[in-house]
PDB file of C-alpha atoms in Angstrom:
ATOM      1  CA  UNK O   1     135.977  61.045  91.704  1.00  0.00           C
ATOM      2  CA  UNK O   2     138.075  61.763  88.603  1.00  0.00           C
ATOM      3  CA  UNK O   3     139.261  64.982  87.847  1.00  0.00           C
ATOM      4  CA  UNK O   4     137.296  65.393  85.015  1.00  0.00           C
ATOM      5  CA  UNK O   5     134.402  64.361  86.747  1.00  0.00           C
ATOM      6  CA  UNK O   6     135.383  67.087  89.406  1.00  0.00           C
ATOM      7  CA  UNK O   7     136.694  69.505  87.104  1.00  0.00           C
ATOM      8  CA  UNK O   8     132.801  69.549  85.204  1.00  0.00           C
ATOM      9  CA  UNK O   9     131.239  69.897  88.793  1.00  0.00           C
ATOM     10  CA  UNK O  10     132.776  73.169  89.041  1.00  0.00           C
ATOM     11  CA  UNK O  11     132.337  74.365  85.838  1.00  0.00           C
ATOM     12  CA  UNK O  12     128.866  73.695  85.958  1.00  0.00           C
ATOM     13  CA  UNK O  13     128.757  75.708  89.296  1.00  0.00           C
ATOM     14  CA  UNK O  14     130.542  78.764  87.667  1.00  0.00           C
ATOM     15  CA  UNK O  15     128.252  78.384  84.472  1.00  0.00           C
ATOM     16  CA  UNK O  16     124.560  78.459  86.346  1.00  0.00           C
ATOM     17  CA  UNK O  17     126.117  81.443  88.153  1.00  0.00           C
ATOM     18  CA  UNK O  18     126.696  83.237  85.192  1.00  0.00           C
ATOM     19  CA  UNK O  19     124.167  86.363  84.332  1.00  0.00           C
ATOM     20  CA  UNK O  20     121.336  85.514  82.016  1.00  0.00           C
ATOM     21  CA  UNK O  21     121.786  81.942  82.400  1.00  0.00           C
ATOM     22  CA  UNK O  22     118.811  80.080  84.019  1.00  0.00           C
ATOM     23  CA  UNK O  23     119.837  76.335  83.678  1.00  0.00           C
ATOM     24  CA  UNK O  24     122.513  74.403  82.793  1.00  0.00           C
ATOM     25  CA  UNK O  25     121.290  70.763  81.247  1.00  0.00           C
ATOM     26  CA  UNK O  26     123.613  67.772  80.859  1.00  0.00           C
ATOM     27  CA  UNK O  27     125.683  67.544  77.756  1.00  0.00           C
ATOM     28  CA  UNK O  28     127.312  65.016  76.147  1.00  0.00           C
ATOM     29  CA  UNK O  29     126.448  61.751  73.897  1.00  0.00           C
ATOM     30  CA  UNK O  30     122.731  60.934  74.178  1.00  0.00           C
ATOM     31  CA  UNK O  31     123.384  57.869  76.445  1.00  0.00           C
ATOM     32  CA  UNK O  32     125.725  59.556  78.577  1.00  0.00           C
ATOM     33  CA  UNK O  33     122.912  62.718  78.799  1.00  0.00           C
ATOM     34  CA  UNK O  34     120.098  60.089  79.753  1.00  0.00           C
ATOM     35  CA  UNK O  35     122.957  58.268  82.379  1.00  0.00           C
ATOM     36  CA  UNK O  36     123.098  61.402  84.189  1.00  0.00           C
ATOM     37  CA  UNK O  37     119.425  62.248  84.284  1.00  0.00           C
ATOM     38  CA  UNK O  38     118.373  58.821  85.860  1.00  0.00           C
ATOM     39  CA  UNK O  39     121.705  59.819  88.224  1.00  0.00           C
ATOM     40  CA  UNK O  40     120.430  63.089  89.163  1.00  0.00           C
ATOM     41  CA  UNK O  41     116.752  61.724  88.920  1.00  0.00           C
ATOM     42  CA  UNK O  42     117.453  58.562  91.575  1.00  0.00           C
ATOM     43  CA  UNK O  43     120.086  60.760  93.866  1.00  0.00           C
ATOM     44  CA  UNK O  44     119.701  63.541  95.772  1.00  0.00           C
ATOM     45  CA  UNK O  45     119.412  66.884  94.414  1.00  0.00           C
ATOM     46  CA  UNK O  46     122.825  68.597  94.176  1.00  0.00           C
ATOM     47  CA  UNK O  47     123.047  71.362  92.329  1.00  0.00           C
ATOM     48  CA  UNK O  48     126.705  71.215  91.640  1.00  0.00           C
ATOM     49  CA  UNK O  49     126.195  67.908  89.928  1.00  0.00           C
ATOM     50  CA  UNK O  50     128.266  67.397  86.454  1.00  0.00           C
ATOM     51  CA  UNK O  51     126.555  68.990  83.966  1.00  0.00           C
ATOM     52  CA  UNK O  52     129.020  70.407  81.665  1.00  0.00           C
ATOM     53  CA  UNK O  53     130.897  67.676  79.177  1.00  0.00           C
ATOM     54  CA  UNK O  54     134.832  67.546  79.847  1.00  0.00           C
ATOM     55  CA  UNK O  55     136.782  65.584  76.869  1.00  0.00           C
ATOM     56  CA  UNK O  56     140.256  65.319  76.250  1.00  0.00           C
ATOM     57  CA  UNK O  57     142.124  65.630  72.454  1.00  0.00           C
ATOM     58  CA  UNK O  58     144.746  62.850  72.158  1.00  0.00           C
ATOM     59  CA  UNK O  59     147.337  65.966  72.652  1.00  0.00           C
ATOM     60  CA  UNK O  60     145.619  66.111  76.091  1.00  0.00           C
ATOM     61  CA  UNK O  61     143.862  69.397  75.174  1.00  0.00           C
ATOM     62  CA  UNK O  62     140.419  70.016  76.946  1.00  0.00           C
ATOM     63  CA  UNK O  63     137.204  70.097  74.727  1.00  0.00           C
ATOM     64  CA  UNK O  64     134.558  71.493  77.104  1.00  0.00           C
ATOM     65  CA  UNK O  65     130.803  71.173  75.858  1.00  0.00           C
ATOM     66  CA  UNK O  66     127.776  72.788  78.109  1.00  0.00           C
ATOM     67  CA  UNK O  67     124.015  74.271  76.988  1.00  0.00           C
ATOM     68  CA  UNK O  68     122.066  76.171  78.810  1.00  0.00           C
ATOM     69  CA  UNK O  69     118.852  78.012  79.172  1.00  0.00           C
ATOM     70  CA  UNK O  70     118.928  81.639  79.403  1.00  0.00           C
ATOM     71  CA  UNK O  71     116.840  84.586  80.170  1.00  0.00           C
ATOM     72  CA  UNK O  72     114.944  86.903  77.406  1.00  0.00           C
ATOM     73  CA  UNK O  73     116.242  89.820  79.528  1.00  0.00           C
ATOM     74  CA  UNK O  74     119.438  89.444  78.027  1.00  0.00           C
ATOM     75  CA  UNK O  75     120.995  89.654  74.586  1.00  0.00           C
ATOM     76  CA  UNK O  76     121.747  85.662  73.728  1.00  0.00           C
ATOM     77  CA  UNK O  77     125.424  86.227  72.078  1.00  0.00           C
ATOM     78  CA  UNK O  78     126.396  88.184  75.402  1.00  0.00           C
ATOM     79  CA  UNK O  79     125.144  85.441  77.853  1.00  0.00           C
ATOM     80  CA  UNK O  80     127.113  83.261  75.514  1.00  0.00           C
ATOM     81  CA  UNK O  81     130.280  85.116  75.918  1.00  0.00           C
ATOM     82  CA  UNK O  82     130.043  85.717  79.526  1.00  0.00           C
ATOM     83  CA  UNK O  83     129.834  81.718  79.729  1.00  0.00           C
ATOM     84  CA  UNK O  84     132.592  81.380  77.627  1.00  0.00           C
ATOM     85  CA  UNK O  85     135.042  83.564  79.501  1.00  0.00           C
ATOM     86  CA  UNK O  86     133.732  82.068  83.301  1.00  0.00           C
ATOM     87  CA  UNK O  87     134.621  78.669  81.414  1.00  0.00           C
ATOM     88  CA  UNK O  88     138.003  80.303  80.500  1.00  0.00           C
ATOM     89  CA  UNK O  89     138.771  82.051  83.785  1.00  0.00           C
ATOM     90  CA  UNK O  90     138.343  78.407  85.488  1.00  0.00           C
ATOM     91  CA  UNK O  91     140.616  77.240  82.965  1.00  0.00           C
ATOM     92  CA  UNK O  92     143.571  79.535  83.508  1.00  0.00           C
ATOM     93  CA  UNK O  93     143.369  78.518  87.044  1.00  0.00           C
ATOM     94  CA  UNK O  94     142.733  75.499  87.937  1.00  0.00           C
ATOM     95  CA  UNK O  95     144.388  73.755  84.710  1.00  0.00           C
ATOM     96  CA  UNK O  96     147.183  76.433  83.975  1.00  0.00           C
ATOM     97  CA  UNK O  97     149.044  75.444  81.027  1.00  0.00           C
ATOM     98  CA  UNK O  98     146.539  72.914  80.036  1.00  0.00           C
ATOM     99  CA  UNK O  99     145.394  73.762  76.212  1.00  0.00           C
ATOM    100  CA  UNK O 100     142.096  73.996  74.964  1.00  0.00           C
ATOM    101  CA  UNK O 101     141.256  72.821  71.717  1.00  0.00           C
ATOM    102  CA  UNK O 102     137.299  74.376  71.854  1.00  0.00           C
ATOM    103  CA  UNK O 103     134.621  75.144  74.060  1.00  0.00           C
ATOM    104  CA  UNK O 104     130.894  74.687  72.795  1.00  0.00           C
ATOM    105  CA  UNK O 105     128.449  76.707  75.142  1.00  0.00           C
ATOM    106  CA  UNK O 106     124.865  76.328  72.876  1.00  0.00           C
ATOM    107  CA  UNK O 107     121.595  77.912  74.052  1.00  0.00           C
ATOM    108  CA  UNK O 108     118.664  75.201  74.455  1.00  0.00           C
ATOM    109  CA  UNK O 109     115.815  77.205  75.710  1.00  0.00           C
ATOM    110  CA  UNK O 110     115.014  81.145  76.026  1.00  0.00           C
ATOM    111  CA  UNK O 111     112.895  81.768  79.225  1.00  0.00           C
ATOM    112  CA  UNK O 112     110.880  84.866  79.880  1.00  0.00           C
ATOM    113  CA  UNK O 113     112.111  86.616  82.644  1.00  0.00           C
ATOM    114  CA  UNK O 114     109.334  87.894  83.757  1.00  0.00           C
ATOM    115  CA  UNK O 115     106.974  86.133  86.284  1.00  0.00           C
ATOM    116  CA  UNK O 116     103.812  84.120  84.798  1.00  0.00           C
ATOM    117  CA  UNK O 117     100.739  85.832  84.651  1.00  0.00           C
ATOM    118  CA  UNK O 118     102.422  89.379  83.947  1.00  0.00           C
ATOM    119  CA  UNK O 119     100.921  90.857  81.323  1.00  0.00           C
ATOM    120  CA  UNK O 120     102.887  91.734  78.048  1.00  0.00           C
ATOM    121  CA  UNK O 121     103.748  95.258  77.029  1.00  0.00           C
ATOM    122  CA  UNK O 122     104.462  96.767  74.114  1.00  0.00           C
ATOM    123  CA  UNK O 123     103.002  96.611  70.280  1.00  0.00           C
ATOM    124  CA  UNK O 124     101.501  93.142  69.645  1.00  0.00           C
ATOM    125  CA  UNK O 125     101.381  91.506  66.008  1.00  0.00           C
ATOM    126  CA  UNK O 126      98.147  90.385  64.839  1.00  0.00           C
ATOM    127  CA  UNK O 127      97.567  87.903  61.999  1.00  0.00           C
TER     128      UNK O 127
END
């Protein structure tokens, strides 16, 4: 396995770890994105599989691309930054001096935390 290859395993570990976030879907060019679904699809399940998109400037500066689901239970621009910095503090470690030209964390889907079938409380909008 490449390093990039390994290096988005483990950045997709750290990102479905991160508080508020609920999944982490594949990223990257549409045919890629559909590659890695039949993958994941025909292999077994793993959740550490490479979901988070690991690209390279010509300066050899990472560009690190991921979406995710996240919770309602959480405000969406903190989840973002939490994801952000876990990218970061994987960064500083494991590719020390390596620079990083941008990483793109985008939300695809807000889930309601709570269970299904609990009711909803609170004032409710009628049209």
């Amino acid at each position: 396995m490449d390093t990039d290859a390994a290096l988005s395993q483990q950045l997709t570990a750290v990102v479905a770890s991160t508080p508020g976030v609920t999944t982490v879907y594949a990223t990257g060019s549409p045919i890629r994105v559909v590659l890695r679904t039949v993958t994941d699809a025909i292999g077994p399940d793993d959740e550490t599989s490479a979901k988070v998109a690991v690209g390279r400037e010509a300066d050899g500066a990472l560009t690190i691309g991921v979406t995710i689901g996240v919770t309602d239970g959480a405000p969406v621009p903190a989840t973002l930054r939490l994801v952000g910095d876990a990218i970061r503090g994987v960064l500083a470690t494991s590719r020390e001096g390596t620079p990083i030209h941008e990483i793109d964390v985008r939300v695809c889907r807000i889930e309601d935390a709570a269970p299904l079938g609990t009711p909803l409380t609170g004032s409710a909008t009628t049209l």
